[in-house]
mmCIF file of C-alpha atoms and ligand atoms in Angstrom:
data_model
loop_
_atom_site.group_PDB
_atom_site.id
_atom_site.type_symbol
_atom_site.label_atom_id
_atom_site.label_comp_id
_atom_site.label_asym_id
_atom_site.label_seq_id
_atom_site.Cartn_x
_atom_site.Cartn_y
_atom_site.Cartn_z
ATOM 1 C CA MET A 271 127.727 -76.051 60.968
ATOM 2 C CA ALA A 272 130.447 -76.782 63.512
ATOM 3 C CA TYR A 273 132.910 -75.194 61.049
ATOM 4 C CA LEU A 274 130.572 -72.190 60.879
ATOM 5 C CA LYS A 275 130.567 -71.839 64.667
ATOM 6 C CA LYS A 276 134.194 -72.371 65.070
ATOM 7 C CA TYR A 277 135.470 -69.953 62.535
ATOM 8 C CA LEU A 278 132.874 -67.770 60.914
ATOM 9 C CA LEU A 279 131.235 -66.524 64.096
ATOM 10 C CA PRO A 280 134.458 -65.395 65.879
ATOM 11 C CA ILE A 281 135.585 -63.658 62.739
ATOM 12 C CA LEU A 282 132.303 -61.886 62.409
ATOM 13 C CA GLY A 283 132.508 -61.021 66.108
ATOM 14 C CA LEU A 284 135.879 -59.573 65.588
ATOM 15 C CA PHE A 285 134.658 -57.418 62.695
ATOM 16 C CA MET A 286 131.751 -56.231 64.806
ATOM 17 C CA ALA A 287 134.163 -55.170 67.517
ATOM 18 C CA TYR A 288 136.400 -53.591 64.882
ATOM 19 C CA TYR A 289 133.592 -51.504 63.378
ATOM 20 C CA PHE A 290 132.245 -50.220 66.646
ATOM 21 C CA TYR A 291 135.395 -49.618 68.654
ATOM 22 C CA SER A 292 137.656 -48.406 65.888
ATOM 23 C CA ALA A 293 136.096 -44.956 65.976
ATOM 24 C CA ASN A 294 139.647 -43.808 67.019
ATOM 25 C CA GLU A 295 139.297 -40.069 66.509
ATOM 26 C CA GLU A 296 136.231 -37.941 66.958
ATOM 27 C CA PHE A 297 135.096 -35.792 64.062
ATOM 28 C CA ARG A 298 135.204 -32.036 64.520
ATOM 29 C CA PRO A 299 133.825 -29.641 61.882
ATOM 30 C CA GLU A 300 136.996 -27.519 62.354
ATOM 31 C CA MET A 301 138.849 -30.336 60.634
ATOM 32 C CA LEU A 302 137.564 -28.908 57.365
ATOM 33 C CA GLN A 303 138.258 -25.255 58.181
ATOM 34 C CA GLY A 304 140.414 -23.707 55.548
ATOM 35 C CA LYS A 305 140.801 -27.083 53.725
ATOM 36 C CA LYS A 306 140.749 -27.108 49.925
ATOM 37 C CA VAL A 307 138.108 -29.436 48.657
ATOM 38 C CA ILE A 308 136.936 -30.440 45.202
ATOM 39 C CA VAL A 309 133.359 -31.984 44.933
ATOM 40 C CA THR A 310 132.262 -33.496 41.636
ATOM 41 C CA GLY A 311 128.657 -33.985 40.750
ATOM 42 C CA ALA A 312 127.759 -31.145 42.975
ATOM 43 C CA SER A 313 125.054 -29.493 41.008
ATOM 44 C CA LYS A 314 122.394 -31.469 42.778
ATOM 45 C CA GLY A 315 121.794 -34.368 45.126
ATOM 46 C CA ILE A 316 124.392 -35.633 47.591
ATOM 47 C CA GLY A 317 127.177 -33.623 45.915
ATOM 48 C CA GLU A 318 125.229 -30.377 46.410
ATOM 49 C CA ALA A 319 124.559 -31.207 50.073
ATOM 50 C CA MET A 320 128.288 -32.013 50.562
ATOM 51 C CA ALA A 321 129.195 -28.619 49.185
ATOM 52 C CA TYR A 322 126.860 -26.822 51.704
ATOM 53 C CA HIS A 323 128.288 -28.756 54.668
ATOM 54 C CA LEU A 324 131.846 -27.979 53.543
ATOM 55 C CA ALA A 325 130.893 -24.285 53.157
ATOM 56 C CA LYS A 326 129.432 -24.201 56.708
ATOM 57 C CA MET A 327 132.675 -25.764 58.020
ATOM 58 C CA GLY A 328 134.657 -22.944 56.383
ATOM 59 C CA ALA A 329 136.357 -24.918 53.598
ATOM 60 C CA HIS A 330 137.437 -23.739 50.188
ATOM 61 C CA VAL A 331 135.367 -25.540 47.641
ATOM 62 C CA VAL A 332 135.503 -26.098 43.889
ATOM 63 C CA VAL A 333 132.376 -27.755 42.515
ATOM 64 C CA THR A 334 131.754 -29.220 39.129
ATOM 65 C CA ALA A 335 129.008 -30.858 37.000
ATOM 66 C CA ARG A 336 127.692 -30.097 33.544
ATOM 67 C CA SER A 337 124.958 -27.627 34.284
ATOM 68 C CA LYS A 338 126.392 -24.142 34.768
ATOM 69 C CA GLU A 339 123.124 -22.625 36.002
ATOM 70 C CA ASN A 340 122.827 -25.013 38.931
ATOM 71 C CA LEU A 341 126.534 -24.688 39.777
ATOM 72 C CA LYS A 342 126.196 -20.917 39.910
ATOM 73 C CA LYS A 343 123.474 -21.152 42.512
ATOM 74 C CA VAL A 344 125.378 -23.751 44.541
ATOM 75 C CA VAL A 345 128.425 -21.451 44.623
ATOM 76 C CA SER A 346 126.514 -18.459 45.662
ATOM 77 C CA HIS A 347 124.738 -20.506 48.429
ATOM 78 C CA CYS A 348 128.160 -21.807 49.538
ATOM 79 C CA LEU A 349 129.395 -18.218 49.940
ATOM 80 C CA GLU A 350 126.307 -17.292 51.993
ATOM 81 C CA LEU A 351 126.961 -20.294 54.258
ATOM 82 C CA GLY A 352 130.529 -19.166 55.028
ATOM 83 C CA ALA A 353 132.781 -20.923 52.616
ATOM 84 C CA ALA A 354 136.355 -19.628 52.675
ATOM 85 C CA SER A 355 136.062 -19.559 48.914
ATOM 86 C CA ALA A 356 133.706 -21.200 46.378
ATOM 87 C CA HIS A 357 134.127 -21.588 42.608
ATOM 88 C CA TYR A 358 132.620 -23.729 39.914
ATOM 89 C CA ILE A 359 134.082 -25.154 36.751
ATOM 90 C CA ALA A 360 131.486 -26.676 34.476
ATOM 91 C CA GLY A 361 132.205 -29.731 32.139
ATOM 92 C CA ALA A 362 131.456 -33.270 31.145
ATOM 93 C CA MET A 363 133.461 -35.990 32.804
ATOM 94 C CA GLU A 364 133.391 -38.171 29.642
ATOM 95 C CA ASP A 365 135.751 -35.607 28.173
ATOM 96 C CA MET A 366 139.058 -36.733 29.702
ATOM 97 C CA THR A 367 140.832 -33.559 28.564
ATOM 98 C CA PHE A 368 138.413 -31.532 30.648
ATOM 99 C CA THR A 369 138.677 -33.969 33.484
ATOM 100 C CA GLU A 370 142.473 -33.638 33.773
ATOM 101 C CA GLN A 371 142.502 -29.777 33.213
ATOM 102 C CA PHE A 372 139.655 -29.444 35.690
ATOM 103 C CA VAL A 373 141.864 -30.613 38.580
ATOM 104 C CA VAL A 374 144.719 -28.420 37.640
ATOM 105 C CA LYS A 375 142.454 -25.370 37.410
ATOM 106 C CA ALA A 376 140.778 -26.175 40.649
ATOM 107 C CA GLY A 377 144.192 -26.524 42.326
ATOM 108 C CA GLN A 378 145.205 -23.127 41.034
ATOM 109 C CA LEU A 379 141.945 -21.505 42.231
ATOM 110 C CA MET A 380 142.506 -22.789 45.772
ATOM 111 C CA GLY A 381 146.309 -22.867 45.849
ATOM 112 C CA GLY A 382 146.480 -26.647 46.544
ATOM 113 C CA LEU A 383 144.144 -29.491 47.351
ATOM 114 C CA ASP A 384 143.399 -31.441 50.552
ATOM 115 C CA MET A 385 140.431 -33.507 49.588
ATOM 116 C CA LEU A 386 139.075 -34.847 46.282
ATOM 117 C CA ILE A 387 135.473 -36.058 46.562
ATOM 118 C CA LEU A 388 134.499 -38.098 43.573
ATOM 119 C CA ASN A 389 130.747 -38.352 43.377
ATOM 120 C CA HIS A 390 129.266 -37.737 39.869
ATOM 121 C CA VAL A 391 127.538 -40.483 37.934
ATOM 122 C CA THR A 392 126.007 -40.608 34.484
ATOM 123 C CA ASN A 393 122.187 -40.949 34.452
ATOM 124 C CA SER A 394 120.860 -44.468 34.185
ATOM 125 C CA SER A 395 117.419 -45.952 34.564
ATOM 126 C CA MET A 396 116.633 -49.347 36.015
ATOM 127 C CA ASN A 397 116.165 -51.864 33.275
ATOM 128 C CA LEU A 398 116.960 -55.416 32.165
ATOM 129 C CA PHE A 399 120.238 -55.376 30.302
ATOM 130 C CA ASN A 400 119.330 -55.295 26.649
ATOM 131 C CA ASN A 401 122.664 -55.319 24.977
ATOM 132 C CA GLU A 402 123.203 -51.505 25.242
ATOM 133 C CA ILE A 403 126.943 -51.567 24.944
ATOM 134 C CA HIS A 404 127.038 -47.835 24.548
ATOM 135 C CA HIS A 405 125.461 -47.458 28.060
ATOM 136 C CA VAL A 406 128.124 -49.765 29.518
ATOM 137 C CA ARG A 407 130.858 -47.821 27.873
ATOM 138 C CA LYS A 408 129.409 -44.513 29.055
ATOM 139 C CA SER A 409 129.027 -45.782 32.668
ATOM 140 C CA MET A 410 132.626 -46.993 32.716
ATOM 141 C CA GLU A 411 133.841 -43.746 31.223
ATOM 142 C CA VAL A 412 131.841 -41.392 33.464
ATOM 143 C CA ASN A 413 131.577 -43.394 36.668
ATOM 144 C CA PHE A 414 134.928 -45.091 36.654
ATOM 145 C CA LEU A 415 137.549 -43.982 34.228
ATOM 146 C CA SER A 416 137.095 -40.222 34.984
ATOM 147 C CA TYR A 417 137.619 -41.050 38.695
ATOM 148 C CA VAL A 418 140.952 -42.580 37.835
ATOM 149 C CA VAL A 419 141.946 -39.659 35.640
ATOM 150 C CA LEU A 420 140.880 -37.093 38.258
ATOM 151 C CA SER A 421 142.831 -38.847 41.096
ATOM 152 C CA VAL A 422 145.938 -39.221 38.881
ATOM 153 C CA ALA A 423 145.796 -35.427 38.106
ATOM 154 C CA ALA A 424 145.244 -34.613 41.773
ATOM 155 C CA LEU A 425 147.869 -36.972 43.304
ATOM 156 C CA PRO A 426 150.830 -34.544 43.265
ATOM 157 C CA MET A 427 148.795 -31.947 45.217
ATOM 158 C CA LEU A 428 147.324 -34.614 47.588
ATOM 159 C CA LYS A 429 150.833 -35.969 48.300
ATOM 160 C CA GLN A 430 151.992 -32.494 49.347
ATOM 161 C CA SER A 431 149.029 -32.017 51.693
ATOM 162 C CA ASN A 432 148.822 -35.569 53.045
ATOM 163 C CA GLY A 433 145.334 -35.325 51.547
ATOM 164 C CA SER A 434 142.405 -37.572 50.898
ATOM 165 C CA ILE A 435 140.504 -39.185 48.025
ATOM 166 C CA VAL A 436 136.845 -39.962 48.731
ATOM 167 C CA VAL A 437 135.076 -42.298 46.371
ATOM 168 C CA VAL A 438 131.324 -42.342 46.444
ATOM 169 C CA SER A 439 130.053 -45.828 45.668
ATOM 170 C CA SER A 440 126.995 -47.912 46.427
ATOM 171 C CA ILE A 441 125.831 -51.246 47.853
ATOM 172 C CA ALA A 442 125.430 -52.044 44.102
ATOM 173 C CA GLY A 443 129.280 -51.825 44.017
ATOM 174 C CA LYS A 444 129.581 -54.577 46.731
ATOM 175 C CA ILE A 445 126.791 -56.995 45.819
ATOM 176 C CA ALA A 446 125.153 -58.101 42.591
ATOM 177 C CA SER A 447 121.766 -56.549 41.895
ATOM 178 C CA PRO A 448 119.500 -56.932 38.785
ATOM 179 C CA LEU A 449 118.382 -54.050 36.534
ATOM 180 C CA ILE A 450 121.530 -51.914 36.962
ATOM 181 C CA ALA A 451 124.359 -54.049 35.400
ATOM 182 C CA PRO A 452 126.232 -51.073 33.729
ATOM 183 C CA TYR A 453 126.096 -49.031 36.947
ATOM 184 C CA ALA A 454 127.066 -51.974 39.066
ATOM 185 C CA ALA A 455 130.011 -52.786 36.781
ATOM 186 C CA SER A 456 131.359 -49.221 37.180
ATOM 187 C CA LYS A 457 130.979 -49.215 40.904
ATOM 188 C CA PHE A 458 132.602 -52.629 41.386
ATOM 189 C CA ALA A 459 135.435 -51.299 39.265
ATOM 190 C CA LEU A 460 135.896 -48.379 41.683
ATOM 191 C CA ASP A 461 136.329 -50.838 44.551
ATOM 192 C CA GLY A 462 138.801 -52.977 42.618
ATOM 193 C CA PHE A 463 140.899 -50.015 41.583
ATOM 194 C CA PHE A 464 140.883 -47.785 44.550
ATOM 195 C CA SER A 465 141.121 -50.584 47.116
ATOM 196 C CA SER A 466 144.193 -51.942 45.230
ATOM 197 C CA ILE A 467 145.795 -48.515 44.989
ATOM 198 C CA ARG A 468 145.192 -48.105 48.789
ATOM 199 C CA LYS A 469 147.274 -51.248 49.415
ATOM 200 C CA GLU A 470 150.026 -49.840 47.234
ATOM 201 C CA TYR A 471 150.001 -46.456 49.046
ATOM 202 C CA SER A 472 150.247 -48.260 52.298
ATOM 203 C CA VAL A 473 153.448 -50.255 51.328
ATOM 204 C CA THR A 474 155.000 -47.336 49.358
ATOM 205 C CA LYS A 475 154.262 -44.904 52.186
ATOM 206 C CA VAL A 476 152.146 -42.531 50.185
ATOM 207 C CA ASN A 477 150.201 -40.736 52.823
ATOM 208 C CA VAL A 478 147.001 -40.116 50.822
ATOM 209 C CA SER A 479 143.955 -41.732 52.335
ATOM 210 C CA ILE A 480 141.278 -43.384 50.175
ATOM 211 C CA THR A 481 137.753 -43.640 51.582
ATOM 212 C CA LEU A 482 135.223 -45.826 49.730
ATOM 213 C CA CYS A 483 131.661 -44.793 50.614
ATOM 214 C CA VAL A 484 129.152 -47.637 50.348
ATOM 215 C CA LEU A 485 125.696 -46.014 50.251
ATOM 216 C CA GLY A 486 122.251 -47.426 50.456
ATOM 217 C CA LEU A 487 119.199 -45.749 48.942
ATOM 218 C CA ILE A 488 119.429 -42.028 49.500
ATOM 219 C CA ASN A 489 116.444 -39.657 48.839
ATOM 220 C CA THR A 490 117.833 -37.621 45.973
ATOM 221 C CA GLU A 491 115.497 -36.691 43.168
ATOM 222 C CA THR A 492 117.413 -38.819 40.655
ATOM 223 C CA ALA A 493 117.294 -41.911 42.869
ATOM 224 C CA MET A 494 113.717 -41.396 43.848
ATOM 225 C CA ASN A 495 112.696 -41.226 40.062
ATOM 226 C CA ALA A 496 114.889 -44.170 39.129
ATOM 227 C CA VAL A 497 113.544 -46.599 41.814
ATOM 228 C CA SER A 498 109.922 -45.538 41.665
ATOM 229 C CA GLY A 499 107.752 -48.552 41.169
ATOM 230 C CA VAL A 500 110.770 -50.881 40.845
ATOM 231 C CA PHE A 501 112.555 -50.990 44.113
ATOM 232 C CA GLU A 502 110.764 -50.690 47.458
ATOM 233 C CA ARG A 503 112.786 -49.427 50.382
ATOM 234 C CA GLU A 504 113.012 -46.492 52.688
ATOM 235 C CA ALA A 505 115.433 -43.807 51.581
ATOM 236 C CA ALA A 506 117.903 -42.151 53.870
ATOM 237 C CA PRO A 507 118.269 -38.259 53.905
ATOM 238 C CA LYS A 508 120.880 -36.891 51.651
ATOM 239 C CA GLU A 509 121.995 -34.146 53.999
ATOM 240 C CA GLU A 510 123.062 -36.620 56.676
ATOM 241 C CA CYS A 511 124.531 -38.866 54.049
ATOM 242 C CA ALA A 512 126.620 -36.039 52.748
ATOM 243 C CA LEU A 513 127.841 -35.275 56.260
ATOM 244 C CA GLU A 514 128.849 -38.890 56.912
ATOM 245 C CA ILE A 515 130.899 -38.908 53.652
ATOM 246 C CA ILE A 516 132.780 -35.854 54.678
ATOM 247 C CA LYS A 517 133.348 -37.315 58.159
ATOM 248 C CA GLY A 518 134.721 -40.546 56.700
ATOM 249 C CA GLY A 519 137.146 -38.700 54.541
ATOM 250 C CA ALA A 520 138.340 -36.232 57.291
ATOM 251 C CA LEU A 521 138.856 -39.255 59.650
ATOM 252 C CA ARG A 522 140.785 -41.079 56.805
ATOM 253 C CA GLN A 523 138.649 -44.167 57.094
ATOM 254 C CA GLU A 524 139.073 -46.843 54.473
ATOM 255 C CA GLU A 525 135.285 -47.511 54.000
ATOM 256 C CA ILE A 526 132.178 -46.024 55.261
ATOM 257 C CA TYR A 527 128.711 -47.450 55.144
ATOM 258 C CA TYR A 528 125.556 -45.267 55.137
ATOM 259 C CA GLY A 529 121.900 -46.022 54.579
ATOM 260 C CA SER A 530 121.952 -49.717 55.409
ATOM 261 C CA SER A 531 121.021 -51.652 58.573
ATOM 262 C CA LEU A 532 123.651 -52.815 61.124
ATOM 263 C CA TRP A 533 123.471 -56.388 59.845
ATOM 264 C CA THR A 534 123.715 -55.382 56.270
ATOM 265 C CA THR A 535 126.723 -53.212 57.058
ATOM 266 C CA LEU A 536 128.423 -56.025 58.825
ATOM 267 C CA LEU A 537 127.910 -58.416 55.965
ATOM 268 C CA LEU A 538 128.929 -55.868 53.402
ATOM 269 C CA GLY A 539 132.145 -55.410 55.236
ATOM 270 C CA ASN A 540 133.037 -58.870 54.040
ATOM 271 C CA PRO A 541 135.464 -60.282 56.699
ATOM 272 C CA GLY A 542 136.437 -63.118 54.462
ATOM 273 C CA ARG A 543 137.714 -60.648 51.835
ATOM 274 C CA LYS A 544 139.575 -58.611 54.420
ATOM 275 C CA LEU A 545 141.213 -61.663 55.844
ATOM 276 C CA LEU A 546 142.363 -62.964 52.543
ATOM 277 C CA GLU A 547 143.739 -59.605 51.471
ATOM 278 C CA LEU A 548 145.840 -59.553 54.528
ATOM 279 C CA LEU A 549 147.061 -63.107 54.045
ATOM 280 C CA PHE A 550 147.769 -62.708 50.334
ATOM 281 C CA LEU A 551 149.786 -59.525 50.823
ATOM 282 C CA ARG A 552 152.447 -61.613 52.396
ATOM 283 C CA ASN A 553 153.127 -63.416 49.167
ATOM 284 C CA TYR A 554 154.256 -60.416 47.263
ATOM 285 C CA ASN A 555 157.877 -59.170 46.788
ATOM 286 C CA ILE A 556 156.739 -55.629 46.930
ATOM 287 C CA ASP A 557 160.145 -54.323 47.970
ATOM 288 C CA LYS A 558 161.223 -54.816 44.326
ATOM 289 C CA PHE A 559 159.031 -51.837 43.407
ATOM 290 C CA ILE A 560 159.992 -49.550 46.139
ATOM 291 C CA ASN A 561 162.807 -47.185 45.201
ATOM 292 C CA ASN A 562 164.091 -45.219 48.094
HETATM 293 N N1 NAP B 1355 120.941 -41.538 45.668
HETATM 294 C C1 NAP B 1355 121.100 -42.859 45.945
HETATM 295 O O1 NAP B 1355 120.202 -43.626 46.305
HETATM 296 C C2 NAP B 1355 122.507 -43.457 45.831
HETATM 297 C C3 NAP B 1355 122.700 -44.746 46.356
HETATM 298 C C4 NAP B 1355 123.992 -45.275 46.215
HETATM 299 C C5 NAP B 1355 125.030 -44.569 45.704
HETATM 300 N N2 NAP B 1355 124.836 -43.260 45.233
HETATM 301 C C6 NAP B 1355 125.934 -42.529 44.693
HETATM 302 O O2 NAP B 1355 125.941 -41.273 45.164
HETATM 303 C C7 NAP B 1355 126.464 -40.368 44.177
HETATM 304 C C8 NAP B 1355 125.527 -39.169 43.998
HETATM 305 O O3 NAP B 1355 124.333 -39.571 43.668
HETATM 306 P P1 NAP B 1355 123.007 -38.690 43.672
HETATM 307 O O4 NAP B 1355 121.756 -39.447 43.851
HETATM 308 O O5 NAP B 1355 123.279 -37.459 44.416
HETATM 309 O O6 NAP B 1355 123.036 -38.234 42.039
HETATM 310 P P2 NAP B 1355 122.390 -36.973 41.322
HETATM 311 O O7 NAP B 1355 121.554 -36.180 42.227
HETATM 312 O O8 NAP B 1355 121.836 -37.427 40.038
HETATM 313 O O9 NAP B 1355 123.774 -36.160 41.007
HETATM 314 C C9 NAP B 1355 124.563 -36.529 39.971
HETATM 315 C C10 NAP B 1355 125.598 -35.459 39.658
HETATM 316 O O10 NAP B 1355 126.504 -35.872 38.663
HETATM 317 C C11 NAP B 1355 126.500 -34.843 37.710
HETATM 318 N N3 NAP B 1355 126.754 -35.483 36.345
HETATM 319 C C12 NAP B 1355 125.900 -36.322 35.677
HETATM 320 N N4 NAP B 1355 126.368 -36.671 34.521
HETATM 321 C C13 NAP B 1355 127.641 -36.034 34.467
HETATM 322 C C14 NAP B 1355 128.676 -36.009 33.469
HETATM 323 N N5 NAP B 1355 128.563 -36.785 32.374
HETATM 324 N N6 NAP B 1355 129.742 -35.263 33.690
HETATM 325 C C15 NAP B 1355 129.883 -34.595 34.828
HETATM 326 N N7 NAP B 1355 128.934 -34.555 35.795
HETATM 327 C C16 NAP B 1355 127.862 -35.334 35.620
HETATM 328 C C17 NAP B 1355 125.128 -34.219 37.688
HETATM 329 O O11 NAP B 1355 125.143 -32.907 37.306
HETATM 330 P P3 NAP B 1355 124.834 -32.429 35.682
HETATM 331 O O12 NAP B 1355 123.629 -33.291 35.179
HETATM 332 O O13 NAP B 1355 124.550 -31.066 35.748
HETATM 333 O O14 NAP B 1355 126.116 -32.851 34.966
HETATM 334 C C18 NAP B 1355 124.909 -34.181 39.251
HETATM 335 O O15 NAP B 1355 125.536 -33.045 39.835
HETATM 336 C C19 NAP B 1355 126.679 -41.213 42.977
HETATM 337 O O16 NAP B 1355 128.007 -41.627 42.944
HETATM 338 C C20 NAP B 1355 125.795 -42.354 43.173
HETATM 339 O O17 NAP B 1355 126.163 -43.517 42.516
HETATM 340 C C21 NAP B 1355 123.582 -42.716 45.286
HETATM 341 C C1 NAG B 1356 120.395 -40.133 29.901
HETATM 342 O O1 NAG B 1356 119.990 -38.853 29.502
HETATM 343 C C2 NAG B 1356 120.047 -38.632 28.134
HETATM 344 C C3 NAG B 1356 119.806 -37.195 27.855
HETATM 345 O O2 NAG B 1356 118.733 -36.671 28.634
HETATM 346 C C4 NAG B 1356 119.097 -39.625 27.419
HETATM 347 O O3 NAG B 1356 119.213 -39.448 26.038
HETATM 348 C C5 NAG B 1356 119.569 -41.093 27.860
HETATM 349 O O4 NAG B 1356 118.623 -41.950 27.269
HETATM 350 C C6 NAG B 1356 119.554 -41.246 29.263
HETATM 351 N N1 NAG B 1356 120.109 -42.530 29.570
HETATM 352 C C7 NAG B 1356 119.551 -43.418 30.382
HETATM 353 C C8 NAG B 1356 120.217 -44.753 30.393
HETATM 354 O O5 NAG B 1356 118.569 -43.210 31.006
HETATM 355 C C1 NAG B 1357 152.654 -34.882 56.093
HETATM 356 O O1 NAG B 1357 152.950 -35.956 56.870
HETATM 357 C C2 NAG B 1357 154.379 -36.040 57.139
HETATM 358 C C3 NAG B 1357 154.717 -37.170 57.941
HETATM 359 O O2 NAG B 1357 153.715 -37.336 58.987
HETATM 360 C C4 NAG B 1357 154.807 -34.682 57.963
HETATM 361 O O3 NAG B 1357 156.168 -34.749 58.111
HETATM 362 C C5 NAG B 1357 154.397 -33.493 57.064
HETATM 363 O O4 NAG B 1357 154.690 -32.324 57.680
HETATM 364 C C6 NAG B 1357 152.977 -33.531 56.665
HETATM 365 N N1 NAG B 1357 152.693 -32.404 55.760
HETATM 366 C C7 NAG B 1357 151.562 -31.751 55.845
HETATM 367 C C8 NAG B 1357 151.423 -30.649 54.763
HETATM 368 O O5 NAG B 1357 150.748 -31.956 56.670
HETATM 369 C C1 NAG B 1358 149.461 -38.843 57.191
HETATM 370 O O1 NAG B 1358 148.776 -37.510 57.225
HETATM 371 C C2 NAG B 1358 147.882 -37.341 58.281
HETATM 372 C C3 NAG B 1358 147.180 -35.972 57.913
HETATM 373 O O2 NAG B 1358 148.066 -34.913 57.820
HETATM 374 C C4 NAG B 1358 148.674 -37.266 59.576
HETATM 375 O O3 NAG B 1358 147.790 -37.082 60.664
HETATM 376 C C5 NAG B 1358 149.398 -38.635 59.759
HETATM 377 O O4 NAG B 1358 150.253 -38.595 60.852
HETATM 378 C C6 NAG B 1358 150.265 -38.952 58.549
HETATM 379 N N1 NAG B 1358 150.785 -40.289 58.726
HETATM 380 C C7 NAG B 1358 152.032 -40.612 58.391
HETATM 381 C C8 NAG B 1358 152.337 -42.122 58.606
HETATM 382 O O5 NAG B 1358 152.816 -39.855 57.950
#
């Protein structure tokens, strides 16, 4: 108990201060004006809402998902809302050839890339894990591996623009939850990969920001159907959620939290992890890997 008081509380306090006073720069919608943005999983839900915000802000957007019909509608609505340009490229993210080529095509359509918003997920229902290896593989491929492939393909353009990668994750990618093991595995993997890459970018001076978005329950049709009768909690609005994700990316924040209470947010921030990451970084001979 004494230990708790002596160390844990001050550290928590520091984090609290960090979260609430580190709002260094204020978001302005003009920050996105003329910016070239890719949004994946944009045929519905949070992705669709992000496309509309970006359109209103005057960005160039390329949206993707599998359903052409929905994407067509999203693109025409984006144009109505004032997008600098709007295009869609339909395809399935388990097809890594499509995934790689998609980024190149999107870059050609917009003449570069400023922000890559990775948001799509494969469908999954809430259930006890019943040895469905194929569903684990599908989740890892669509929800994780394709994110890596997309960011690898986008990196040359993002380096040129000092751009941003925005990774949409979940509370289920930070804490263990029953009934969604394959989904959780893929979301934890995103944190492991992209948070590690962020450390590398920082020491190798790659000026591409990585924003991990930790979302609580959001009122998309998919989520409402999935949790119905299984998980009781109020859902936050997808439009506001979409805006917070864009803000986090534009402000180059490392992580954003949306749809959870203040206390949940504070604990999810995991001060112990952040402290250890800082301390362990000193043990590496990273200079060995930096070729100037
Ligand atoms: N809603 C929530 O409560 C909640 C909570 C935490 C985190 N999140 C995260 O927020 C993000 C968006 O969630 P959402 O609720 O908006 O989901 P959603 O409405 O179901 O949208 C998912 C999008 O991904 C696309 N998609 C699905 N399978 C695909 C595939 N194999 N290849 C390419 N695209 C595919 C879908 O379009 P097609 O079917 O046309 O391909 C759709 O555009 C996800 O990363 C999710 O994990 C959501
Ligand atoms: C996802 O959707 C496909 C096609 O509709 C269906 O066959 C599959 O069972 C669904 N998977 C899960 C885990 O719900
Ligand atoms: C990227 O950042 C570097 C260093 O701050 C700057 O010199 C360069 O002009 C920037 N490039 C763009 C396209 O903003
Ligand atoms: C990185 O890029 C951002 C956005 O262009 C710029 O504001 C910032 O000064 C750059 N940082 C460094 C260290 O070059």
